[in-house]
XYZ file of C-alpha atoms in Angstrom:
671
model
C -8.788 -8.800 -115.282
C -6.402 -8.169 -112.455
C -7.271 -5.554 -109.900
C -5.267 -2.343 -110.311
C -2.659 -1.578 -107.672
C -1.180 1.847 -107.179
C 2.171 2.919 -105.775
C 0.995 5.319 -103.125
C 0.073 5.586 -99.474
C -1.949 8.331 -97.814
C 0.240 9.893 -95.157
C -1.463 10.963 -91.948
C 1.301 12.345 -89.751
C 4.682 14.051 -90.008
C 8.177 12.873 -89.281
C 9.245 14.150 -85.865
C 12.671 13.949 -84.338
C 14.190 15.491 -81.248
C 16.759 18.222 -81.976
C 20.111 18.211 -80.287
C 23.517 19.822 -80.591
C 26.829 18.030 -80.483
C 30.004 19.994 -80.104
C 33.673 19.131 -79.753
C 35.932 21.149 -77.482
C 39.293 20.036 -78.823
C 40.463 21.636 -82.084
C 40.450 19.345 -85.098
C 42.862 19.493 -88.007
C 41.622 19.342 -91.602
C 41.446 15.784 -92.903
C 42.246 14.418 -96.327
C 39.648 12.211 -98.051
C 41.770 9.140 -97.353
C 42.191 10.021 -93.664
C 38.480 10.638 -93.298
C 37.569 7.356 -95.018
C 39.809 5.558 -92.546
C 37.949 7.149 -89.633
C 34.344 6.836 -90.876
C 33.125 3.216 -90.828
C 31.591 1.801 -93.978
C 29.232 -0.391 -91.962
C 26.918 1.337 -89.516
C 24.720 -0.479 -87.009
C 20.958 -0.163 -87.103
C 21.081 1.709 -83.825
C 23.152 4.413 -85.544
C 20.979 4.725 -88.664
C 19.943 8.285 -87.779
C 23.602 9.354 -87.892
C 23.668 8.788 -91.680
C 21.489 11.817 -92.459
C 23.120 14.981 -93.815
C 23.429 17.971 -91.460
C 24.819 21.506 -91.580
C 28.055 20.992 -89.663
C 30.286 23.729 -88.231
C 33.758 22.289 -87.682
C 35.931 23.616 -84.858
C 38.865 25.867 -85.788
C 42.359 24.620 -86.557
C 45.144 25.443 -84.139
C 48.174 26.800 -85.978
C 51.574 27.888 -84.725
C 54.062 30.310 -86.231
C 57.609 29.929 -85.002
C 58.017 29.041 -81.345
C 55.403 31.288 -79.748
C 52.594 32.539 -81.993
C 49.467 30.383 -81.913
C 46.244 31.328 -83.721
C 42.955 29.724 -84.650
C 41.769 29.506 -88.250
C 38.094 30.355 -89.008
C 35.559 27.624 -88.318
C 34.669 25.696 -91.492
C 31.003 25.040 -92.415
C 30.299 21.882 -94.410
C 27.392 19.627 -95.311
C 28.143 16.109 -94.163
C 26.609 13.205 -92.289
C 25.911 13.467 -88.599
C 28.316 10.559 -88.134
C 31.197 12.362 -89.839
C 30.417 15.631 -88.068
C 30.636 13.880 -84.712
C 33.926 12.218 -85.591
C 35.407 15.583 -86.574
C 34.155 17.330 -83.441
C 31.699 19.555 -85.266
C 28.556 21.342 -84.137
C 25.243 20.551 -85.808
C 21.501 20.167 -85.347
C 19.341 17.169 -86.229
C 18.600 17.303 -89.964
C 14.826 17.663 -89.820
C 14.693 20.191 -86.974
C 16.804 22.914 -88.547
C 15.509 26.481 -88.434
C 16.723 29.928 -89.402
C 18.770 30.384 -86.253
C 20.562 27.045 -86.267
C 21.116 26.922 -90.038
C 22.382 30.494 -90.448
C 24.682 29.991 -87.467
C 26.643 27.509 -89.579
C 26.897 29.459 -92.859
C 26.496 33.190 -92.230
C 30.036 34.089 -91.140
C 31.623 32.541 -94.223
C 28.869 33.940 -96.462
C 29.511 37.479 -95.237
C 33.195 37.006 -96.055
C 32.167 36.494 -99.691
C 32.215 32.705 -100.069
C 29.717 31.962 -102.922
C 28.906 28.437 -101.743
C 28.010 29.707 -98.264
C 26.020 32.559 -99.805
C 24.060 30.046 -101.878
C 23.278 27.961 -98.798
C 22.100 31.131 -97.039
C 19.762 31.753 -99.976
C 18.427 28.202 -99.713
C 17.804 28.625 -95.974
C 15.605 31.656 -96.614
C 13.936 30.068 -99.647
C 13.056 26.903 -97.712
C 11.609 28.902 -94.828
C 13.030 26.687 -92.100
C 10.717 26.904 -89.118
C 8.747 29.829 -90.593
C 7.452 31.212 -93.897
C 9.965 31.524 -96.763
C 11.628 34.924 -97.210
C 12.188 35.063 -100.974
C 13.478 38.638 -100.911
C 16.415 37.685 -98.666
C 16.883 34.473 -100.680
C 17.205 36.503 -103.888
C 19.698 38.877 -102.264
C 21.993 36.056 -101.153
C 21.688 34.228 -104.476
C 22.544 37.417 -106.350
C 25.751 37.945 -104.332
C 26.926 34.459 -105.262
C 25.571 34.579 -108.826
C 27.479 37.768 -109.608
C 30.655 35.885 -108.693
C 29.825 33.320 -111.388
C 28.643 30.562 -109.019
C 26.379 28.468 -111.224
C 24.186 26.957 -108.492
C 23.251 30.432 -107.305
C 22.615 31.526 -110.884
C 20.206 28.603 -111.385
C 18.401 29.383 -108.110
C 18.173 33.099 -108.879
C 16.839 32.319 -112.353
C 14.177 30.128 -110.772
C 13.045 32.986 -108.514
C 12.750 35.275 -111.553
C 10.893 32.563 -113.444
C 8.350 32.133 -110.644
C 8.233 35.757 -109.433
C 9.366 34.899 -105.896
C 11.009 37.804 -104.083
C 11.541 39.557 -107.429
C 9.287 40.619 -110.275
C 8.476 37.828 -112.711
C 10.799 38.112 -115.699
C 11.286 35.060 -117.906
C 13.912 36.828 -120.023
C 16.038 37.572 -116.940
C 15.517 33.991 -115.762
C 16.706 32.667 -119.118
C 19.778 34.922 -119.004
C 20.756 33.549 -115.595
C 20.159 29.978 -116.805
C 22.356 30.626 -119.833
C 25.133 32.111 -117.686
C 24.973 29.078 -115.411
C 25.173 26.640 -118.318
C 28.003 28.379 -120.140
C 26.254 27.744 -123.464
C 27.598 29.770 -126.385
C 25.164 31.857 -128.413
C 25.095 29.517 -131.403
C 23.703 26.670 -129.310
C 20.009 26.468 -128.621
C 18.791 26.774 -125.047
C 15.235 25.488 -124.950
C 13.610 26.003 -121.573
C 10.643 24.571 -119.762
C 10.151 28.004 -118.197
C 7.597 29.281 -120.695
C 5.840 25.923 -120.880
C 5.616 25.838 -117.076
C 4.238 29.386 -117.037
C 1.676 28.441 -119.696
C 0.648 25.351 -117.752
C 0.287 27.367 -114.556
C -1.756 30.012 -116.364
C -3.856 27.328 -118.001
C -4.529 25.686 -114.633
C -5.595 29.051 -113.187
C -7.868 29.606 -116.186
C -9.379 26.165 -115.754
C -10.095 26.927 -112.106
C -11.709 30.234 -113.081
C -13.765 28.521 -115.785
C -14.883 25.910 -113.259
C -15.914 28.677 -110.843
C -17.825 30.467 -113.594
C -19.508 27.234 -114.642
C -20.673 26.672 -111.071
C -21.881 30.280 -110.882
C -23.678 29.901 -114.224
C -25.345 26.694 -113.052
C -26.473 28.417 -109.847
C -27.848 31.361 -111.844
C -29.710 29.001 -114.170
C -31.286 27.238 -111.191
C -32.283 30.561 -109.633
C -33.666 31.781 -112.979
C -35.685 28.580 -113.418
C -37.019 28.852 -109.868
C -38.003 32.478 -110.425
C -39.574 31.516 -113.762
C -41.726 28.892 -112.039
C -42.830 31.418 -109.416
C -43.612 33.935 -112.154
C -45.669 31.405 -114.094
C -47.647 30.494 -110.963
C -48.218 34.167 -110.114
C -49.471 34.931 -113.615
C -51.895 31.989 -113.515
C -53.197 33.071 -110.120
C -53.559 36.643 -111.385
C -55.487 35.432 -114.439
C -57.792 33.329 -112.235
C -58.428 36.314 -109.954
C -59.238 38.487 -112.974
C -61.795 35.907 -114.091
C -63.275 35.743 -110.604
C -63.485 39.584 -110.477
C -65.296 39.664 -113.808
C -67.729 37.025 -112.540
C -68.335 38.996 -109.327
C -68.998 42.203 -111.286
C -71.459 40.391 -113.571
C -73.396 39.001 -110.582
C -73.482 42.440 -108.910
C -74.881 43.979 -112.106
C -77.580 41.269 -112.251
C -78.626 41.894 -108.652
C -78.779 45.641 -109.233
C -80.968 45.145 -112.355
C -83.410 42.821 -110.537
C -83.893 45.256 -107.665
C -82.702 45.052 -104.146
C -84.651 43.073 -101.592
C -83.395 42.703 -98.031
C -82.068 39.232 -98.890
C -80.417 40.410 -102.116
C -78.991 43.455 -100.310
C -76.944 41.144 -98.066
C -75.729 39.144 -101.105
C -74.836 42.376 -102.889
C -72.784 43.662 -99.962
C -71.000 40.303 -99.701
C -70.171 40.303 -103.421
C -68.879 43.902 -103.225
C -66.571 43.020 -100.294
C -65.353 39.943 -102.191
C -64.716 42.120 -105.272
C -62.651 44.585 -103.230
C -60.594 41.751 -101.704
C -59.935 40.123 -105.076
C -59.037 43.474 -106.613
C -56.504 44.071 -103.823
C -55.058 40.584 -104.390
C -54.722 41.308 -108.097
C -52.755 44.442 -107.285
C -50.473 42.424 -104.994
C -50.012 39.787 -107.673
C -49.166 42.494 -110.211
C -46.472 43.863 -107.889
C -45.130 40.329 -107.326
C -45.113 39.656 -111.070
C -43.209 42.897 -111.714
C -40.682 42.020 -108.995
C -40.221 38.479 -110.318
C -39.807 39.767 -113.885
C -37.145 42.192 -112.676
C -35.440 39.398 -110.719
C -35.498 37.080 -113.733
C -34.069 39.814 -115.962
C -31.258 40.341 -113.432
C -30.427 36.648 -113.510
C -30.450 36.688 -117.313
C -28.040 39.650 -117.350
C -25.687 37.979 -114.844
C -25.848 34.707 -116.760
C -24.945 36.536 -119.963
C -22.020 38.223 -118.190
C -20.771 34.854 -116.891
C -21.092 33.297 -120.356
C -19.166 36.214 -121.857
C -16.451 35.848 -119.189
C -16.189 32.116 -119.936
C -15.820 32.786 -123.647
C -13.075 35.319 -122.985
C -11.176 33.034 -120.581
C -11.289 29.967 -122.795
C -8.520 31.031 -125.122
C -7.756 29.331 -128.364
C -5.536 26.266 -128.755
C -1.732 26.320 -128.610
C 0.852 23.925 -130.047
C 4.156 23.103 -128.346
C 6.998 21.069 -129.853
C 9.236 19.012 -127.539
C 11.262 17.213 -130.183
C 13.021 18.324 -132.268
C 13.903 21.518 -130.369
C 14.188 24.721 -132.351
C 14.268 28.382 -131.490
C 10.879 30.051 -131.135
C 12.592 33.353 -132.038
C 13.173 32.289 -135.633
C 10.572 33.434 -138.146
C 10.449 30.009 -139.809
C 12.000 27.353 -137.527
C 14.295 24.936 -139.337
C 15.282 21.387 -138.436
C 18.367 20.044 -140.204
C 18.760 16.318 -140.902
C 21.433 14.178 -142.428
C 20.294 12.896 -145.812
C 20.173 9.157 -144.915
C 17.382 9.967 -142.450
C 14.130 9.117 -144.228
C 11.739 9.587 -141.316
C 11.650 12.104 -138.477
C 9.618 11.779 -135.315
C 7.817 14.880 -134.031
C 6.752 14.926 -130.371
C 4.723 17.703 -128.791
C 1.576 18.799 -127.025
C -1.671 20.544 -127.996
C -3.418 22.605 -125.327
C -7.065 23.499 -125.965
C -8.878 24.913 -122.909
C -12.229 24.889 -124.730
C -11.726 21.283 -125.849
C -9.907 19.942 -128.915
C -12.046 19.311 -131.982
C -9.298 18.307 -134.455
C -5.514 18.212 -134.813
C -3.828 17.783 -138.197
C -0.236 17.438 -139.340
C 0.121 18.086 -143.070
C -3.645 17.616 -143.470
C -3.511 14.233 -141.725
C -5.615 13.751 -138.593
C -3.477 12.903 -135.550
C -4.660 11.419 -132.250
C -3.586 13.025 -128.981
C -3.682 11.740 -125.402
C -5.903 13.115 -122.664
C -2.988 15.383 -121.713
C -2.658 16.639 -125.284
C 0.550 14.739 -126.089
C 1.103 13.624 -129.671
C 3.734 11.754 -131.642
C 3.927 11.537 -135.429
C 6.444 10.086 -137.887
C 7.110 12.236 -140.970
C 8.349 10.812 -144.244
C 11.285 12.916 -145.481
C 11.263 12.690 -149.293
C 12.329 16.190 -150.375
C 15.456 18.246 -149.557
C 13.108 20.746 -147.899
C 9.875 19.540 -146.319
C 7.407 21.989 -144.816
C 5.500 20.697 -141.807
C 2.155 22.313 -141.062
C 0.420 21.654 -137.747
C -3.139 22.903 -137.206
C -5.252 22.572 -134.046
C -8.966 23.469 -133.927
C -10.910 23.737 -130.683
C -14.620 23.146 -130.118
C -15.343 26.858 -130.592
C -13.837 26.787 -134.070
C -10.672 28.695 -133.136
C -7.417 27.613 -134.766
C -3.726 27.543 -133.949
C -1.117 26.864 -136.626
C 2.606 26.133 -136.428
C 4.853 25.668 -139.455
C 8.494 24.636 -139.666
C 10.854 23.340 -142.337
C 12.828 20.096 -142.301
C 16.024 20.425 -144.371
C 18.189 17.443 -145.335
C 21.926 18.013 -145.696
C 24.465 16.033 -147.763
C 25.474 12.715 -146.318
C 28.651 12.627 -144.250
C 30.616 9.675 -142.924
C 29.491 8.532 -139.481
C 31.375 10.581 -136.863
C 33.883 8.745 -134.697
C 33.415 8.348 -130.950
C 33.328 11.744 -129.244
C 36.922 12.671 -128.470
C 38.041 14.642 -125.467
C 35.003 13.885 -123.293
C 35.506 11.958 -120.098
C 32.037 10.761 -119.156
C 33.428 9.108 -116.025
C 32.452 5.866 -114.334
C 28.771 4.969 -114.027
C 27.191 3.633 -110.839
C 23.605 2.707 -110.027
C 21.691 2.144 -106.798
C 18.532 0.230 -107.677
C 15.767 -0.316 -105.121
C 12.691 -2.465 -105.681
C 10.191 -3.102 -102.875
C 7.320 -5.598 -103.123
C 7.040 -7.323 -99.743
C 5.842 -4.589 -97.388
C 5.315 -5.693 -93.798
C 2.554 -3.239 -92.898
C 1.389 -1.863 -96.271
C -0.270 -3.350 -99.370
C 2.021 -5.630 -101.341
C 3.198 -4.452 -104.769
C 3.332 -6.723 -107.812
C 6.013 -5.460 -110.192
C 8.576 -3.348 -108.289
C 11.110 -6.177 -107.959
C 10.719 -7.158 -111.622
C 11.205 -3.525 -112.630
C 14.303 -3.112 -110.461
C 15.852 -6.424 -111.512
C 15.554 -5.771 -115.241
C 16.745 -2.156 -114.783
C 19.853 -3.452 -113.023
C 20.552 -5.937 -115.806
C 20.207 -3.499 -118.717
C 22.265 -0.810 -116.958
C 25.025 -3.299 -116.181
C 25.074 -5.217 -119.456
C 24.324 -2.515 -122.044
C 25.619 0.655 -120.382
C 28.471 -0.662 -118.236
C 27.145 0.519 -114.854
C 28.562 -0.749 -111.572
C 25.315 -1.687 -109.868
C 23.998 -2.173 -106.337
C 20.622 -3.929 -106.214
C 18.461 -3.701 -103.074
C 15.304 -5.822 -103.047
C 12.704 -5.386 -100.304
C 14.995 -2.876 -98.614
C 14.268 -1.495 -95.157
C 15.147 2.010 -93.984
C 18.563 1.081 -92.622
C 19.603 -0.630 -95.868
C 18.672 2.399 -97.980
C 20.484 4.926 -95.780
C 23.541 2.678 -95.459
C 23.703 2.388 -99.273
C 23.757 6.204 -99.575
C 26.472 6.356 -96.911
C 28.638 3.871 -98.778
C 28.140 5.727 -102.063
C 29.446 8.929 -100.442
C 32.611 7.076 -99.522
C 33.011 5.309 -102.873
C 32.120 7.880 -105.539
C 34.519 10.409 -107.018
C 34.001 13.844 -108.530
C 33.979 12.499 -112.112
C 31.490 9.699 -111.446
C 27.833 9.351 -112.452
C 25.138 7.887 -110.233
C 21.659 6.716 -111.181
C 19.210 5.963 -108.357
C 16.177 3.879 -109.317
C 13.365 3.560 -106.788
C 10.220 1.475 -107.220
C 7.983 1.229 -104.186
C 5.396 2.971 -102.046
C 5.527 6.727 -101.656
C 3.339 9.798 -101.634
C 3.249 13.536 -101.100
C 2.174 15.031 -97.782
C -0.102 17.823 -98.976
C 0.014 19.655 -95.632
C 3.710 20.571 -95.792
C 4.356 19.726 -99.473
C 6.910 17.080 -98.554
C 7.019 13.587 -100.009
C 8.370 10.344 -98.597
C 9.883 7.090 -99.794
C 8.513 4.178 -97.803
C 10.888 1.241 -97.193
C 9.438 -2.199 -96.504
C 9.474 -1.629 -92.718
C 7.352 1.543 -93.000
C 3.993 1.569 -91.240
C 0.978 3.730 -92.186
C 0.575 5.352 -88.766
C 4.157 5.292 -87.526
C 6.573 7.665 -89.330
C 9.720 6.378 -87.655
C 10.840 4.411 -90.740
C 9.789 6.839 -93.474
C 12.491 8.643 -95.496
C 11.508 12.162 -96.504
C 12.301 13.569 -99.929
C 13.950 16.509 -98.175
C 16.387 14.099 -96.530
C 16.997 12.338 -99.864
C 17.691 15.707 -101.479
C 20.298 16.514 -98.817
C 21.898 13.078 -99.277
C 22.156 13.685 -103.024
C 23.547 17.186 -102.521
C 26.320 15.742 -100.355
C 27.351 13.107 -102.920
C 30.635 13.933 -104.673
C 29.445 12.526 -108.029
C 29.256 14.957 -110.940
C 25.961 13.723 -112.386
C 23.128 12.200 -110.342
C 19.755 11.187 -111.728
C 16.808 9.737 -109.821
C 14.306 7.511 -111.603
C 11.343 7.315 -109.235
C 8.429 5.024 -110.029
C 6.664 6.712 -107.146
C 6.017 10.318 -106.133
C 8.946 12.742 -105.817
C 7.595 15.913 -107.390
C 7.025 17.731 -104.109
C 10.651 18.890 -103.962
C 11.245 19.501 -107.665
C 11.723 22.842 -109.322
C 10.695 23.796 -112.826
C 14.008 25.386 -113.741
C 15.128 25.359 -117.360
C 16.995 22.464 -118.914
C 19.359 22.899 -121.853
C 18.968 20.313 -124.593
C 20.141 19.662 -128.114
C 18.677 17.759 -131.035
C 20.501 14.659 -132.245
C 20.529 16.184 -135.730
C 22.473 19.280 -134.667
C 25.700 19.791 -136.615
C 28.436 17.594 -135.213
C 30.788 20.388 -134.110
C 28.021 22.118 -132.160
C 26.751 18.855 -130.710
C 30.254 17.945 -129.558
C 30.659 21.372 -127.970
C 27.310 21.004 -126.208
C 28.160 17.516 -124.960
C 31.472 18.726 -123.548
C 29.782 21.602 -121.712
C 27.073 19.397 -120.226
C 29.459 16.570 -119.355
C 31.701 18.799 -117.257
C 28.873 20.592 -115.400
C 27.296 19.130 -112.265
C 23.698 17.898 -112.552
C 20.994 16.672 -110.180
C 17.806 15.660 -112.021
C 14.764 13.495 -111.391
C 12.393 11.616 -113.695
C 9.170 10.614 -111.942
C 6.522 8.215 -113.125
C 3.540 10.451 -112.488
C 3.924 13.677 -110.543
C 1.865 13.778 -107.342
C -0.805 11.360 -108.532
C -0.985 7.649 -107.698
C 0.686 5.595 -110.426
C -0.151 2.139 -111.693
C 1.913 -0.679 -110.227
C 0.637 -3.204 -112.768
C -0.154 -2.843 -116.443
C -3.714 -4.171 -116.528
C -3.203 -5.445 -120.068
C -0.727 -7.954 -118.711
C 3.032 -8.079 -118.413
C 5.578 -8.093 -115.617
C 6.276 -4.362 -115.338
C 4.510 -1.162 -114.379
C 3.348 1.165 -117.150
C 6.241 3.523 -116.410
C 8.921 0.826 -116.112
C 7.822 -0.762 -119.386
C 8.340 2.528 -121.251
C 11.588 3.333 -119.397
C 13.160 -0.057 -120.096
C 12.031 -0.023 -123.734
C 13.664 3.384 -124.261
C 16.967 2.226 -122.770
C 16.899 -1.034 -124.687
C 16.218 0.635 -128.069
C 18.862 3.338 -127.666
C 22.215 3.004 -129.453
C 23.528 6.565 -129.123
C 24.489 8.987 -126.364
C 21.110 9.533 -124.712
C 20.577 12.674 -122.630
C 18.162 12.712 -119.714
C 15.680 15.052 -121.370
C 15.399 12.875 -124.482
C 14.814 9.841 -122.259
C 11.986 11.770 -120.594
C 10.279 12.661 -123.892
C 10.425 9.041 -125.053
C 9.003 7.738 -121.775
C 6.397 10.464 -121.152
C 4.545 10.009 -124.423
C 4.326 6.230 -124.066
C 3.227 6.350 -120.421
C 0.566 9.029 -120.993
C -0.838 7.215 -124.012
C -0.858 3.810 -122.296
C -2.399 5.209 -119.103
C -5.109 6.981 -121.117
C -5.892 3.672 -122.832
C -6.383 2.168 -119.366
C -8.703 5.012 -118.389
C -6.404 6.939 -116.021
C -4.219 10.026 -116.193
C -0.504 9.508 -115.551
C 2.050 12.014 -116.826
C 5.752 11.618 -116.005
C 7.729 14.703 -115.002
C 11.382 15.656 -115.430
C 13.233 18.530 -113.750
C 16.293 19.474 -111.713
C 16.069 18.520 -108.050
C 15.642 21.692 -106.074
C 18.432 22.524 -103.592
C 20.425 19.415 -104.517
C 23.351 21.244 -106.149
C 22.222 21.233 -109.787
C 24.447 23.259 -112.141
C 22.725 22.854 -115.554
C 24.576 19.694 -116.588
C 22.902 16.655 -118.053
C 22.924 12.958 -117.212
C 24.022 10.896 -120.224
C 23.415 7.224 -120.921
C 26.376 6.016 -122.979
C 26.112 2.469 -124.412
C 29.201 0.429 -123.649
C 31.514 0.347 -126.642
């Protein structure tokens, strides 16, 4: 069996750069996109790599003239752009990773106070990030609200997230959902299924698990103390019993001496026996006090242990059942899933959570296996016009959870034509696969994963692809720079990264590690914060990252709208049009913050994650939304990883502070 390799590296230091300001004295006129492209070089030397990072840039004012005499300056314009472009345009900025409250607000505050919603949103992000100090969520919420009330969807998403998490405002999932719905523009008849409640449940469950673990440790300590006290008590009782026997023997001998008469010799023995009797009697009294104290101590431990056991029983709540696919409204009394009549089988995907341990899980009285993370997948045979589905979970304490819904088949209709009126735009992909690291352990499958991803995206989905194999830091940043120049506002971009990476747990920031990265020298690392800024600055409408590495440190858990493939055609078309026109920035990671397998130990040329990802793309023949891709991949990865004896659970969410506006990334097969 091959030795397992993992895509991670323990980071030991932080990326440090020297801050500096660059300002232009001469006024600069506003440039068109074409004029700017002519000025900004597409190729940038390695010496200028740092200039490709995104900065908060404050452009100098325009000089304008009215008539022959009047000259005035227009307000300075804040923008997010590369350091290179900011320099060319004579702007003022600070190095991207050294920004703080003072330098960042200097760029955006004036325009924000004039009511510009984009600037107000950036002000909210500055306070939420806590640049150079602790985050100020109260001020973040205030700025987001000013922009959100103007209908700015990015601010509405960010404000909803604060309500969802209770940051700077009181926790209110309903208010969060309302802001998410406003941002998405979804009409009332369309479902809006959120990860908000699931995230809250998972957070609560994790807190309960920690409390249970603490109580278990306390119970174990109490048991040890009770056992120790019990041993002392047993010893004390034995010693007391022995002393009682010795006292009785001393009394019997004294009585015998007194009956025989007292001679001078016997008088000395009698006095000695009486002193010994007094000493033993005193010891018995001491032992009795010790026994009483130990019994009281033991009873106290028993009471505390009972209290801990009661607390554990109360904390370990009963099981819960969540359904990922198909989505339906939890507000309905009996949820209903509608299918077209030719559909004979329907796949149900969900999760069972059982804090006390899962004893059994049944779907329509049939036992179903679940993964270590509680994920399950079951195919239902649809034989009746209305089929009731009954799910029952039983935990190890005998408590049950039940969930019922109805699957309804509708009359067959002709296959709908290609969606009309939706311009999905042009699709681009930047695909990075790194095996041959110069200073880090070599990976086995990253290049295979990247190469096959490039081929299926190009051949089946019509992507224009850029493939980088064994890419160093300069190559990655230059590729982002060229994408900024090439992409338009109607384009879609998928970024696939397979290589080393990890999360710095000190500052909650992750890194991608190009092939020239070294374990103790951060100069060639690329932080997730920098990647987020690069993505935010891209003009593309939809951007999705597929990271077979760690990227979860900068993700939010904001809600994601989704729709079932069996939704009525007119509603599905309406939903697709709404999502296709709204900006999106999402990420699908292979395993959260944990190390992830580079090689499937059962054999094969791909990682566990890449195998599931490629299989999902290859099997698809419809318009595939990002969330549905996630559900297909997550179940397979979790199940396969569990079979290999590890825990690996993919994650999917909007990228925080990257300009997400509730849209979705769609994979549309060519033709």
